[in-house]
Amino acid sequence: MTERLRDKTALVTGSTSNIGQAIAEALASEGAHVVVSGRNRERGERVVEGIRTSGGRADFLVADLDGSAEASRDLAERARHTLGGRIDILVNNAGIYPAPGTADTDEKTFDQVYGVNVKAPFFLTAAVAPIMAEAGGGAVVNLGSWIARLGVPLGALYSSTKGAMETLTRAWAAEFGPLGVRVNAVSPGVILPPSPEGAEPHPGEVMMKGTPAGRVGTPDAIAHAVVWLAGDEAAFVHGTVVDVDGGRTGVAVVAA
């Protein structure tokens, strides 16, 4: 622990498992007081317990960010109270990924995916960024995705929401940057939790063949990038989407 984020406060959405959990744990390990949020109380409290056992500070707030402005504003207010009156870091991580084909996507699914993946972080940022500005500044980190720029079959709905988040990253940097609030994004590639020894290869591993990394990434790779963007080391970084994808989108893939 280097305590790069000592005395900072952070809200991480969708942080009861996988990438969000890794981000919450990494922020806490650097000294931040973290609010873990999500729909599953049992998983959330388990994440908090792990952080506290490791010497970090964390609290859990149950939240169903369905896309309504009310749900986002409610979480912002509860997190602000829990964190002692301010939120220094916001990580918009929560998202869902149903993957029907375009012709098979009904309106309910469309609205649900856009509600969770775009509307919820939109209204949460709208509530939190002014709080940050009033306190003298802060950092917002959004989660994009490599398939926002590299199309895959059955990914139209989800990838369009991540394209929206990457566009919002630039727009919010222009809007809130002059107020002292930096806004950036991390674009994960194929990210999987570490596989148990002897497990069968995951289908996602095929997507990484021929890339510079030659393998899938793990959640901690995304967490490290978020910690950097949230901290003072990235003070001159605004409106940037950092690709953490093993070279999948930026480098020609060699058949292997």
Coordinates of C-alpha atoms in Angstrom, one line a residue:
M1 CA 0.0 0.0 0.0
T2 CA 1.4 3.4 -1.1
E3 CA -1.6 5.4 0.1
R4 CA -1.7 7.5 -3.1
L5 CA -5.3 8.2 -2.3
R6 CA -5.0 8.8 1.4
D7 CA -7.9 10.9 2.7
K8 CA -9.8 10.6 -0.5
T9 CA -13.3 9.2 -0.8
A10 CA -14.7 7.1 -3.6
L11 CA -18.0 5.7 -4.8
V12 CA -17.8 2.7 -7.1
T13 CA -21.0 1.4 -8.8
G14 CA -21.5 -2.3 -9.5
S15 CA -18.7 -3.2 -7.1
T16 CA -19.9 -6.4 -5.5
S17 CA -18.0 -8.6 -7.9
N18 CA -15.5 -8.9 -10.8
I19 CA -14.1 -5.6 -12.2
G20 CA -16.0 -3.4 -9.8
Q21 CA -14.9 -5.4 -6.8
A22 CA -11.2 -5.2 -8.0
I23 CA -11.5 -1.4 -8.4
A24 CA -13.0 -0.9 -4.9
E25 CA -10.3 -3.0 -3.4
A26 CA -7.6 -1.2 -5.2
L27 CA -8.8 2.2 -4.3
A28 CA -9.1 1.2 -0.7
S29 CA -5.6 -0.3 -0.7
E30 CA -4.3 3.1 -1.7
G31 CA -6.0 4.8 1.3
A32 CA -9.4 5.8 -0.1
H33 CA -12.6 5.4 1.9
V34 CA -14.7 3.5 -0.5
V35 CA -18.5 3.1 -0.9
V36 CA -19.2 -0.3 -2.4
S37 CA -22.6 -0.3 -4.1
G38 CA -24.7 -2.9 -5.9
R39 CA -28.0 -4.8 -5.8
N40 CA -26.7 -7.8 -3.8
R41 CA -26.3 -7.0 -0.1
E42 CA -24.6 -10.3 0.8
R43 CA -21.9 -10.0 -1.9
G44 CA -21.4 -6.3 -1.1
E45 CA -20.9 -6.8 2.6
R46 CA -18.5 -9.6 1.8
V47 CA -16.4 -7.2 -0.3
V48 CA -16.5 -4.6 2.5
E49 CA -15.4 -7.2 5.0
G50 CA -12.5 -8.2 2.8
I51 CA -11.4 -4.6 2.5
R52 CA -11.6 -3.9 6.2
T53 CA -9.8 -7.1 7.0
S54 CA -6.9 -5.8 4.8
G55 CA -6.9 -2.6 6.8
G56 CA -8.9 -0.5 4.4
R57 CA -12.0 1.6 4.9
A58 CA -15.3 0.7 3.1
D59 CA -19.0 0.7 3.5
F60 CA -21.8 -0.9 1.5
L61 CA -24.8 0.8 0.1
V62 CA -27.5 -1.2 -1.7
A63 CA -28.5 0.4 -5.0
D64 CA -30.5 -0.7 -8.0
L65 CA -29.4 1.8 -10.6
D66 CA -32.2 1.1 -13.1
G67 CA -31.8 4.3 -15.1
S68 CA -34.2 6.5 -13.1
A69 CA -32.8 9.9 -12.1
E70 CA -34.3 9.3 -8.6
A71 CA -32.2 6.1 -8.1
S72 CA -29.0 7.8 -9.1
R73 CA -29.6 10.9 -7.0
D74 CA -30.5 8.8 -4.0
L75 CA -27.3 6.9 -4.2
A76 CA -25.3 10.1 -4.6
E77 CA -26.9 11.6 -1.5
R78 CA -26.4 8.4 0.6
A79 CA -22.8 8.0 -0.5
R80 CA -22.1 11.6 0.2
H81 CA -23.5 11.2 3.8
T82 CA -21.6 7.9 4.3
L83 CA -18.3 9.5 3.1
G84 CA -18.5 12.4 5.5
G85 CA -20.0 15.0 3.2
R86 CA -17.9 14.7 0.0
I87 CA -17.2 12.4 -2.9
D88 CA -13.7 12.8 -4.4
I89 CA -13.8 9.9 -6.9
L90 CA -16.7 8.4 -8.8
V91 CA -16.3 5.2 -10.8
N92 CA -19.2 4.5 -13.2
N93 CA -18.7 0.7 -13.5
A94 CA -22.2 -0.9 -13.2
G95 CA -23.5 -2.4 -16.4
I96 CA -25.4 -5.3 -17.9
Y97 CA -24.7 -7.3 -21.1
P98 CA -27.6 -9.1 -22.6
A99 CA -26.5 -10.1 -26.1
P100 CA -29.5 -10.8 -28.4
G101 CA -29.2 -10.1 -32.1
T102 CA -30.5 -6.8 -33.3
A103 CA -33.7 -8.3 -34.8
D104 CA -34.3 -10.3 -31.6
T105 CA -34.0 -7.3 -29.2
D106 CA -37.3 -6.2 -27.8
E107 CA -38.0 -2.7 -26.6
K108 CA -38.0 -3.7 -23.0
T109 CA -34.5 -5.1 -23.2
F110 CA -33.3 -2.1 -25.2
D111 CA -34.6 0.4 -22.6
Q112 CA -33.3 -1.7 -19.7
V113 CA -29.7 -1.9 -21.1
Y114 CA -29.7 1.9 -21.9
G115 CA -31.2 2.6 -18.5
V116 CA -28.5 0.8 -16.6
N117 CA -25.5 1.4 -18.8
V118 CA -26.1 5.1 -19.9
K119 CA -29.0 6.8 -18.0
A120 CA -27.9 5.7 -14.6
P121 CA -24.3 6.9 -14.8
F122 CA -25.5 10.1 -16.6
F123 CA -27.7 11.1 -13.8
L124 CA -25.3 9.9 -11.1
T125 CA -22.5 12.0 -12.6
A126 CA -25.0 14.9 -12.9
A127 CA -25.5 14.6 -9.1
V128 CA -21.9 14.0 -8.1
A129 CA -19.9 16.3 -10.3
P130 CA -21.3 19.5 -8.7
I131 CA -20.6 18.1 -5.3
M132 CA -17.0 17.6 -6.4
A133 CA -16.7 21.1 -7.8
E134 CA -18.1 22.6 -4.6
A135 CA -15.4 20.8 -2.6
G136 CA -12.6 22.0 -4.9
G137 CA -12.4 19.1 -7.5
G138 CA -12.5 15.4 -8.1
A139 CA -12.2 12.6 -10.6
V140 CA -14.8 10.7 -12.6
V141 CA -13.7 7.4 -14.2
N142 CA -16.1 5.7 -16.6
L143 CA -16.0 2.2 -17.9
G144 CA -16.0 1.8 -21.7
S145 CA -15.3 -1.3 -23.7
W146 CA -13.1 -2.5 -26.5
I147 CA -16.2 -3.5 -28.5
A148 CA -17.3 0.1 -28.7
R149 CA -14.7 0.4 -31.5
L150 CA -14.3 -3.2 -32.7
G151 CA -17.6 -4.7 -33.7
V152 CA -18.5 -8.3 -32.8
P153 CA -21.6 -10.3 -33.6
L154 CA -24.5 -9.9 -31.2
G155 CA -22.8 -6.9 -29.6
A156 CA -24.8 -4.0 -31.1
L157 CA -26.9 -3.1 -28.1
Y158 CA -24.2 -3.3 -25.4
S159 CA -21.4 -1.8 -27.6
S160 CA -23.6 1.2 -28.4
T161 CA -24.1 2.0 -24.7
K162 CA -20.3 1.8 -24.2
G163 CA -19.8 4.1 -27.2
A164 CA -22.1 6.5 -25.5
M165 CA -20.1 6.4 -22.3
E166 CA -16.9 7.1 -24.1
T167 CA -18.5 10.0 -25.8
L168 CA -19.9 11.3 -22.5
T169 CA -16.3 11.0 -21.1
R170 CA -15.1 13.6 -23.6
A171 CA -18.2 15.8 -23.3
W172 CA -18.0 15.8 -19.5
A173 CA -14.3 16.6 -19.5
A174 CA -15.2 19.7 -21.4
E175 CA -18.1 20.6 -19.2
F176 CA -16.7 19.8 -15.8
G177 CA -12.9 20.1 -16.3
P178 CA -12.9 23.9 -15.9
L179 CA -14.7 23.3 -12.6
G180 CA -11.8 21.1 -11.3
V181 CA -13.4 17.8 -12.0
R182 CA -11.4 15.5 -14.3
V183 CA -13.3 12.9 -16.4
N184 CA -11.6 10.0 -18.1
A185 CA -12.5 6.4 -19.0
V186 CA -11.0 2.9 -19.0
S187 CA -11.8 0.6 -21.9
P188 CA -11.4 -3.0 -20.8
G189 CA -10.6 -5.7 -23.3
V190 CA -11.4 -9.4 -22.6
I191 CA -11.3 -9.5 -18.8
L192 CA -11.9 -12.7 -16.8
P193 CA -11.3 -13.7 -13.2
P194 CA -8.3 -16.0 -12.8
S195 CA -9.3 -19.6 -13.8
P196 CA -8.9 -22.5 -11.4
E197 CA -6.0 -24.8 -12.2
G198 CA -7.0 -27.3 -14.8
A199 CA -10.1 -25.5 -16.0
E200 CA -11.1 -25.6 -19.7
P201 CA -10.1 -22.6 -21.8
H202 CA -12.7 -19.8 -21.8
P203 CA -14.1 -18.9 -25.2
G204 CA -12.9 -15.3 -24.7
E205 CA -9.4 -16.5 -24.9
V206 CA -9.8 -17.0 -28.6
M207 CA -10.3 -13.3 -29.0
M208 CA -6.8 -12.6 -27.6
K209 CA -4.9 -14.9 -29.8
G210 CA -2.3 -13.0 -31.9
T211 CA -2.5 -9.9 -29.7
P212 CA 0.7 -8.5 -28.0
A213 CA -0.5 -9.8 -24.7
G214 CA -1.6 -13.1 -26.1
R215 CA -4.0 -13.8 -23.2
V216 CA -7.0 -12.4 -21.5
G217 CA -6.7 -9.8 -18.7
T218 CA -7.8 -10.0 -15.1
P219 CA -9.9 -7.5 -13.2
D220 CA -6.8 -6.1 -11.3
A221 CA -5.5 -4.8 -14.7
I222 CA -8.5 -2.5 -14.9
A223 CA -8.3 -1.6 -11.3
H224 CA -4.7 -0.4 -11.6
A225 CA -5.7 1.9 -14.5
V226 CA -8.6 3.4 -12.5
V227 CA -6.4 4.1 -9.5
W228 CA -4.0 6.0 -11.8
L229 CA -6.7 8.0 -13.4
A230 CA -8.3 8.8 -10.1
G231 CA -5.0 10.0 -8.5
D232 CA -2.8 13.1 -8.7
E233 CA -0.4 11.3 -11.1
A234 CA -3.0 11.8 -13.8
A235 CA -3.7 15.4 -12.9
F236 CA -3.0 16.6 -16.5
V237 CA -5.2 13.8 -18.1
H238 CA -8.7 14.9 -19.3
G239 CA -11.2 13.3 -21.6
T240 CA -9.0 10.3 -22.4
V241 CA -10.1 6.7 -22.9
V242 CA -7.3 4.4 -21.7
D243 CA -7.4 1.1 -23.5
V244 CA -6.5 -1.8 -21.2
D245 CA -7.1 -4.6 -23.6
G246 CA -3.8 -6.3 -24.3
G247 CA -3.5 -4.5 -27.6
R248 CA -6.7 -5.9 -29.0
T249 CA -8.1 -2.7 -30.6
G250 CA -4.9 -0.8 -31.3
V251 CA -2.7 -3.5 -32.8
A252 CA -3.1 -5.7 -35.9
V253 CA -4.0 -9.2 -34.7
V254 CA -1.7 -11.9 -36.1
A255 CA -3.4 -15.2 -36.9
A256 CA -2.2 -17.9 -34.5

